[in-house]
mmCIF file of C-alpha atoms in Angstrom:
data_model
loop_
_atom_site.group_PDB
_atom_site.id
_atom_site.type_symbol
_atom_site.label_atom_id
_atom_site.label_comp_id
_atom_site.label_asym_id
_atom_site.label_seq_id
_atom_site.Cartn_x
_atom_site.Cartn_y
_atom_site.Cartn_z
ATOM 1 C CA MET A 1 -77.801 88.984 30.132
ATOM 2 C CA ALA A 2 -74.890 91.034 31.451
ATOM 3 C CA GLN A 3 -71.861 89.495 33.129
ATOM 4 C CA TYR A 4 -69.705 91.451 35.546
ATOM 5 C CA VAL A 5 -66.071 90.454 36.013
ATOM 6 C CA ALA A 6 -65.250 89.580 39.617
ATOM 7 C CA ILE A 7 -61.688 89.322 40.925
ATOM 8 C CA ILE A 8 -61.313 86.600 43.544
ATOM 9 C CA GLU A 9 -58.709 86.890 46.282
ATOM 10 C CA ASP A 10 -57.767 84.531 49.100
ATOM 11 C CA THR A 11 -57.712 87.076 51.913
ATOM 12 C CA ASP A 12 -56.456 84.630 54.519
ATOM 13 C CA PRO A 13 -56.456 80.851 54.998
ATOM 14 C CA ASP A 14 -60.086 80.893 56.152
ATOM 15 C CA ALA A 15 -61.682 83.441 53.807
ATOM 16 C CA VAL A 16 -62.163 84.321 50.167
ATOM 17 C CA SER A 17 -63.248 87.726 48.926
ATOM 18 C CA LEU A 18 -64.234 88.995 45.530
ATOM 19 C CA TRP A 19 -64.732 92.451 44.130
ATOM 20 C CA PHE A 20 -65.980 93.979 40.916
ATOM 21 C CA PRO A 21 -63.718 96.383 38.998
ATOM 22 C CA ASP A 22 -66.765 97.976 37.346
ATOM 23 C CA LEU A 23 -68.540 98.502 40.683
ATOM 24 C CA PRO A 24 -66.314 100.345 43.183
ATOM 25 C CA GLY A 25 -67.064 99.224 46.716
ATOM 26 C CA CYS A 26 -69.112 96.191 45.686
ATOM 27 C CA ILE A 27 -67.552 93.197 47.414
ATOM 28 C CA SER A 28 -68.575 89.705 48.410
ATOM 29 C CA GLY A 29 -66.927 87.023 50.439
ATOM 30 C CA GLY A 30 -67.183 83.758 52.233
ATOM 31 C CA ASP A 31 -65.377 80.998 54.034
ATOM 32 C CA ASP A 32 -64.531 79.392 50.686
ATOM 33 C CA LEU A 33 -64.785 80.052 46.957
ATOM 34 C CA ASP A 34 -68.241 78.487 46.589
ATOM 35 C CA GLU A 35 -69.664 80.632 49.373
ATOM 36 C CA ALA A 36 -68.113 83.812 47.949
ATOM 37 C CA LEU A 37 -69.492 83.070 44.484
ATOM 38 C CA GLU A 38 -72.903 82.181 45.896
ATOM 39 C CA SER A 39 -73.158 85.506 47.707
ATOM 40 C CA ALA A 40 -71.907 87.588 44.750
ATOM 41 C CA PRO A 41 -75.342 88.089 43.095
ATOM 42 C CA GLU A 42 -76.722 89.308 46.425
ATOM 43 C CA ALA A 43 -73.881 91.822 46.691
ATOM 44 C CA LEU A 44 -74.664 93.004 43.161
ATOM 45 C CA ALA A 45 -78.369 93.344 44.017
ATOM 46 C CA PHE A 46 -77.604 95.390 47.124
ATOM 47 C CA TYR A 47 -75.209 97.603 45.161
ATOM 48 C CA ALA A 48 -77.847 98.132 42.443
ATOM 49 C CA GLN A 49 -80.471 99.060 45.075
ATOM 50 C CA GLU A 50 -78.139 101.656 46.561
ATOM 51 C CA LEU A 51 -77.462 103.179 43.137
ATOM 52 C CA ILE A 52 -81.183 103.279 42.315
ATOM 53 C CA ALA A 53 -81.899 104.958 45.657
ATOM 54 C CA ASP A 54 -79.383 107.640 44.604
ATOM 55 C CA GLY A 55 -81.087 108.007 41.197
ATOM 56 C CA ARG A 56 -78.345 106.148 39.305
ATOM 57 C CA GLN A 57 -78.077 102.842 37.444
ATOM 58 C CA LEU A 58 -75.489 100.082 37.318
ATOM 59 C CA PRO A 59 -72.794 100.922 34.788
ATOM 60 C CA PRO A 60 -72.542 98.559 31.845
ATOM 61 C CA PRO A 61 -70.026 95.774 32.464
ATOM 62 C CA ARG A 62 -66.723 95.845 30.654
ATOM 63 C CA THR A 63 -65.262 92.744 29.094
ATOM 64 C CA LEU A 64 -62.252 90.976 30.547
ATOM 65 C CA ASP A 65 -60.118 92.270 27.663
ATOM 66 C CA GLN A 66 -61.257 95.849 28.326
ATOM 67 C CA LEU A 67 -60.351 95.519 32.002
ATOM 68 C CA LYS A 68 -56.960 93.969 31.188
ATOM 69 C CA ALA A 69 -56.186 97.105 29.160
ATOM 70 C CA GLU A 70 -56.752 99.269 32.261
ATOM 71 C CA PRO A 71 -53.468 99.713 34.189
ATOM 72 C CA GLU A 72 -55.253 99.911 37.556
ATOM 73 C CA PHE A 73 -56.683 96.383 37.094
ATOM 74 C CA ALA A 74 -54.079 94.636 34.921
ATOM 75 C CA ASP A 75 -51.918 93.388 37.807
ATOM 76 C CA ASP A 76 -54.882 92.083 39.822
ATOM 77 C CA LEU A 77 -56.245 90.291 36.763
ATOM 78 C CA SER A 78 -52.886 88.639 36.108
ATOM 79 C CA ILE A 79 -52.387 87.281 39.643
ATOM 80 C CA HIS A 80 -55.928 86.469 40.831
ATOM 81 C CA THR A 81 -58.712 84.192 39.678
ATOM 82 C CA VAL A 82 -61.552 85.793 37.734
ATOM 83 C CA ALA A 83 -65.225 84.839 37.572
ATOM 84 C CA LEU A 84 -68.120 86.168 35.524
ATOM 85 C CA ILE A 85 -71.221 86.951 37.589
ATOM 86 C CA GLU A 86 -74.568 87.068 35.759
ATOM 87 C CA TRP A 87 -76.757 90.143 36.156
ATOM 88 C CA PRO A 88 -79.588 90.000 36.739
ATOM 89 C CA PRO A 89 -79.095 86.651 38.473
ATOM 90 C CA LEU A 90 -80.906 83.627 37.127
ATOM 91 C CA ALA A 91 -83.948 82.673 39.145
ATOM 92 C CA ASP A 92 -83.763 79.404 41.050
ATOM 93 C CA THR A 93 -85.765 76.732 39.257
ATOM 94 C CA GLU A 94 -86.095 74.394 42.232
#
């Protein structure tokens, strides 16, 4: 199962956003960290649907170390929290 790196930012006192360096324009958010993380797989699914509609596929995820070596992401990775988001998401077993 693939895991995409998500960078988590506190956008203001009442919101948290996260974005995926490997998926330009794919963002998620919420009132708090739990809500932002909970909505992240849905954001990934929507992004994947849009790519498929354009005849493309999700790019393979890079590792955290690979992203840290990229100058455009190094600063963000050093100052923000990072999470790994499973893709495809695990099905609920409830």
